[in-house]
JSON list of C-alpha atoms in Angstrom, two decimals:
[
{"chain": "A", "resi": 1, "resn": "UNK", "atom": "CA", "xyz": [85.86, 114.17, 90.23]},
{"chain": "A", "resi": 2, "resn": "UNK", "atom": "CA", "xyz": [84.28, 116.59, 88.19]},
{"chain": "A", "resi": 3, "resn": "UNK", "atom": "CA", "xyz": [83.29, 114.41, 85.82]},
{"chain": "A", "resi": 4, "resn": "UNK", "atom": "CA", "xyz": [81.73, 112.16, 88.41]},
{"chain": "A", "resi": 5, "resn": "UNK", "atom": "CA", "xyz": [79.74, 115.03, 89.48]},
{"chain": "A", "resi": 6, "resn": "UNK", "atom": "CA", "xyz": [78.83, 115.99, 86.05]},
{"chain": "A", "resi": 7, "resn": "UNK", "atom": "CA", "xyz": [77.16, 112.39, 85.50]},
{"chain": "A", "resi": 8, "resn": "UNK", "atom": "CA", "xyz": [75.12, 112.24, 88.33]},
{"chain": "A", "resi": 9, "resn": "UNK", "atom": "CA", "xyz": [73.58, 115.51, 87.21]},
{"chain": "A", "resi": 10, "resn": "UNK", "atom": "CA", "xyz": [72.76, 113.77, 83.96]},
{"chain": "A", "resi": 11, "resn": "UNK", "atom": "CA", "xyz": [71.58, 110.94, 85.70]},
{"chain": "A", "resi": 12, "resn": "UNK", "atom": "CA", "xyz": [69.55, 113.14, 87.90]},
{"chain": "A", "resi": 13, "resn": "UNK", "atom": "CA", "xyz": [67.76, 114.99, 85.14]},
{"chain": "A", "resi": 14, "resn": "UNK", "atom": "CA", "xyz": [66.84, 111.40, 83.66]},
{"chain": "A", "resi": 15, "resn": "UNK", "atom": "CA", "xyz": [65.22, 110.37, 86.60]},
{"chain": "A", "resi": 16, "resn": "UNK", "atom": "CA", "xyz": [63.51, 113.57, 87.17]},
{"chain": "A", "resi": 17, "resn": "UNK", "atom": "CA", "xyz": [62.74, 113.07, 83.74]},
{"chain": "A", "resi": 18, "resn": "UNK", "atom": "CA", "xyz": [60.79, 109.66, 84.60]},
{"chain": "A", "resi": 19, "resn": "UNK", "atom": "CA", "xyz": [60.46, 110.29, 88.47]},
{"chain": "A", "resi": 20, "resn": "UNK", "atom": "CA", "xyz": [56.61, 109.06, 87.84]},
{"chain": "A", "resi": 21, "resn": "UNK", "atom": "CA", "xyz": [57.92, 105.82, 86.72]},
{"chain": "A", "resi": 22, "resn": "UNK", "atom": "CA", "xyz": [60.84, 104.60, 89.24]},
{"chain": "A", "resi": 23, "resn": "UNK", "atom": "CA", "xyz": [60.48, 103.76, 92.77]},
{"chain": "A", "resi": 24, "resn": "UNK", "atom": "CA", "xyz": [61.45, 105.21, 95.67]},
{"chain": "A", "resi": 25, "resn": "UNK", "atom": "CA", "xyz": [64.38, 103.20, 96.07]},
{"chain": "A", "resi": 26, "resn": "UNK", "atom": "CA", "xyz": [66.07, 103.84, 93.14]},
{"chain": "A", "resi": 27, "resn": "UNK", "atom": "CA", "xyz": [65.10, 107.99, 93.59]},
{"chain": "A", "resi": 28, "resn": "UNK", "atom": "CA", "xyz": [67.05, 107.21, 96.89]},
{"chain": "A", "resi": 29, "resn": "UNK", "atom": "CA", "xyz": [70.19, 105.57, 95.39]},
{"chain": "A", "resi": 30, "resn": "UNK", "atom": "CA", "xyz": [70.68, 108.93, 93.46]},
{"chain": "A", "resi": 31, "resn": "UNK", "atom": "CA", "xyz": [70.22, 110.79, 96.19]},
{"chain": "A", "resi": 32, "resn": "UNK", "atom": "CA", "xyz": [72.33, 109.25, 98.26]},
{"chain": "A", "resi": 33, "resn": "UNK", "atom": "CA", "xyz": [75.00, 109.39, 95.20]},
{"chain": "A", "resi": 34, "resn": "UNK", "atom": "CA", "xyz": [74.88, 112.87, 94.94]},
{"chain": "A", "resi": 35, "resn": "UNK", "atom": "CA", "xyz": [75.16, 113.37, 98.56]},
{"chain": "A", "resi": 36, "resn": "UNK", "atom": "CA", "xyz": [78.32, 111.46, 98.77]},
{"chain": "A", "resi": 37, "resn": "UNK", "atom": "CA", "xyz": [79.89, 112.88, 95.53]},
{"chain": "A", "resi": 38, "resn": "UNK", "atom": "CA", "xyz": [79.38, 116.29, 96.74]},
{"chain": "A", "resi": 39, "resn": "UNK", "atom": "CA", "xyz": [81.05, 115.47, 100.01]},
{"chain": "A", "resi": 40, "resn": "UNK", "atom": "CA", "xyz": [83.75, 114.12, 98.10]},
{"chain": "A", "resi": 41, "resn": "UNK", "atom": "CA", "xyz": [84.24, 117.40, 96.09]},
{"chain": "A", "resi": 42, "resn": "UNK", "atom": "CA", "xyz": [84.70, 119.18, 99.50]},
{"chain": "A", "resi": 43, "resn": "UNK", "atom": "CA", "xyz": [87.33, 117.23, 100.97]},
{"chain": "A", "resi": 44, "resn": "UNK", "atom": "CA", "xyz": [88.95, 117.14, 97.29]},
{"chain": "A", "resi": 45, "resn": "UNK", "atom": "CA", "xyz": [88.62, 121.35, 97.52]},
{"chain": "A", "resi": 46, "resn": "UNK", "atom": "CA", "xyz": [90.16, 121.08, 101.07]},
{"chain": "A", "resi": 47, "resn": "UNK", "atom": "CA", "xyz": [93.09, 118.79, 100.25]},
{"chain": "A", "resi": 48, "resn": "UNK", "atom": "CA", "xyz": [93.98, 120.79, 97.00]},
{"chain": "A", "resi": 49, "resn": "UNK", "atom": "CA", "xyz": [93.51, 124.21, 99.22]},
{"chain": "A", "resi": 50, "resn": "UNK", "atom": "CA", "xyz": [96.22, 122.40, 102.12]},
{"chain": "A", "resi": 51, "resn": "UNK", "atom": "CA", "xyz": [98.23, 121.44, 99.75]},
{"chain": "A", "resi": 52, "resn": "UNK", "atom": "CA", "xyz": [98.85, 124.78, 98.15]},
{"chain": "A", "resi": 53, "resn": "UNK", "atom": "CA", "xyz": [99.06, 126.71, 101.28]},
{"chain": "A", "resi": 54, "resn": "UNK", "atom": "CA", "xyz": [102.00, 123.56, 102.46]},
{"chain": "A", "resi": 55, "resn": "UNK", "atom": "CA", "xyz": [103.84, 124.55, 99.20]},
{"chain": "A", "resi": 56, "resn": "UNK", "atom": "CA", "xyz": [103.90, 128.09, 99.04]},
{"chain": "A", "resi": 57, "resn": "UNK", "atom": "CA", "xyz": [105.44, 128.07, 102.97]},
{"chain": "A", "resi": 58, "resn": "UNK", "atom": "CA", "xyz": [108.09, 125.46, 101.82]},
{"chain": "A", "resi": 59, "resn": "UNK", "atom": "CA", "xyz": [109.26, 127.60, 98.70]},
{"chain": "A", "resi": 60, "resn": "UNK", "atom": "CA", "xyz": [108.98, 130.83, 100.82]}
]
């Protein structure tokens, strides 16, 4: 995931980079990319934080 994230930073500094020279549309597409990727990092955090709270109560 992190490497996900990590790529659409690269791809973000490209197109601000050439933001004069794209459309709207594809400005968008990245947006919406990094929107969703960093949504995906918090239910990743979440999940990995649940999951080592379930196994420290079953080995207690």
């Amino acid at each position: 995931m992190e490497d996900l994230i990590i790529k659409l930073e690269e791809w973000g500094a490209i197109l601000r980079k050439h933001h004069n020279d794209m459309d709207n549309e594809l400005l968008e597409l990245y947006l919406d990319m990094a929107g969703y990727s960093g949504i995906l990092q918090s239910k990743i955090d979440r999940l990995e934080e649940k999951m080592i709270r379930v196994k420290s109560f079953t080995t207690h």
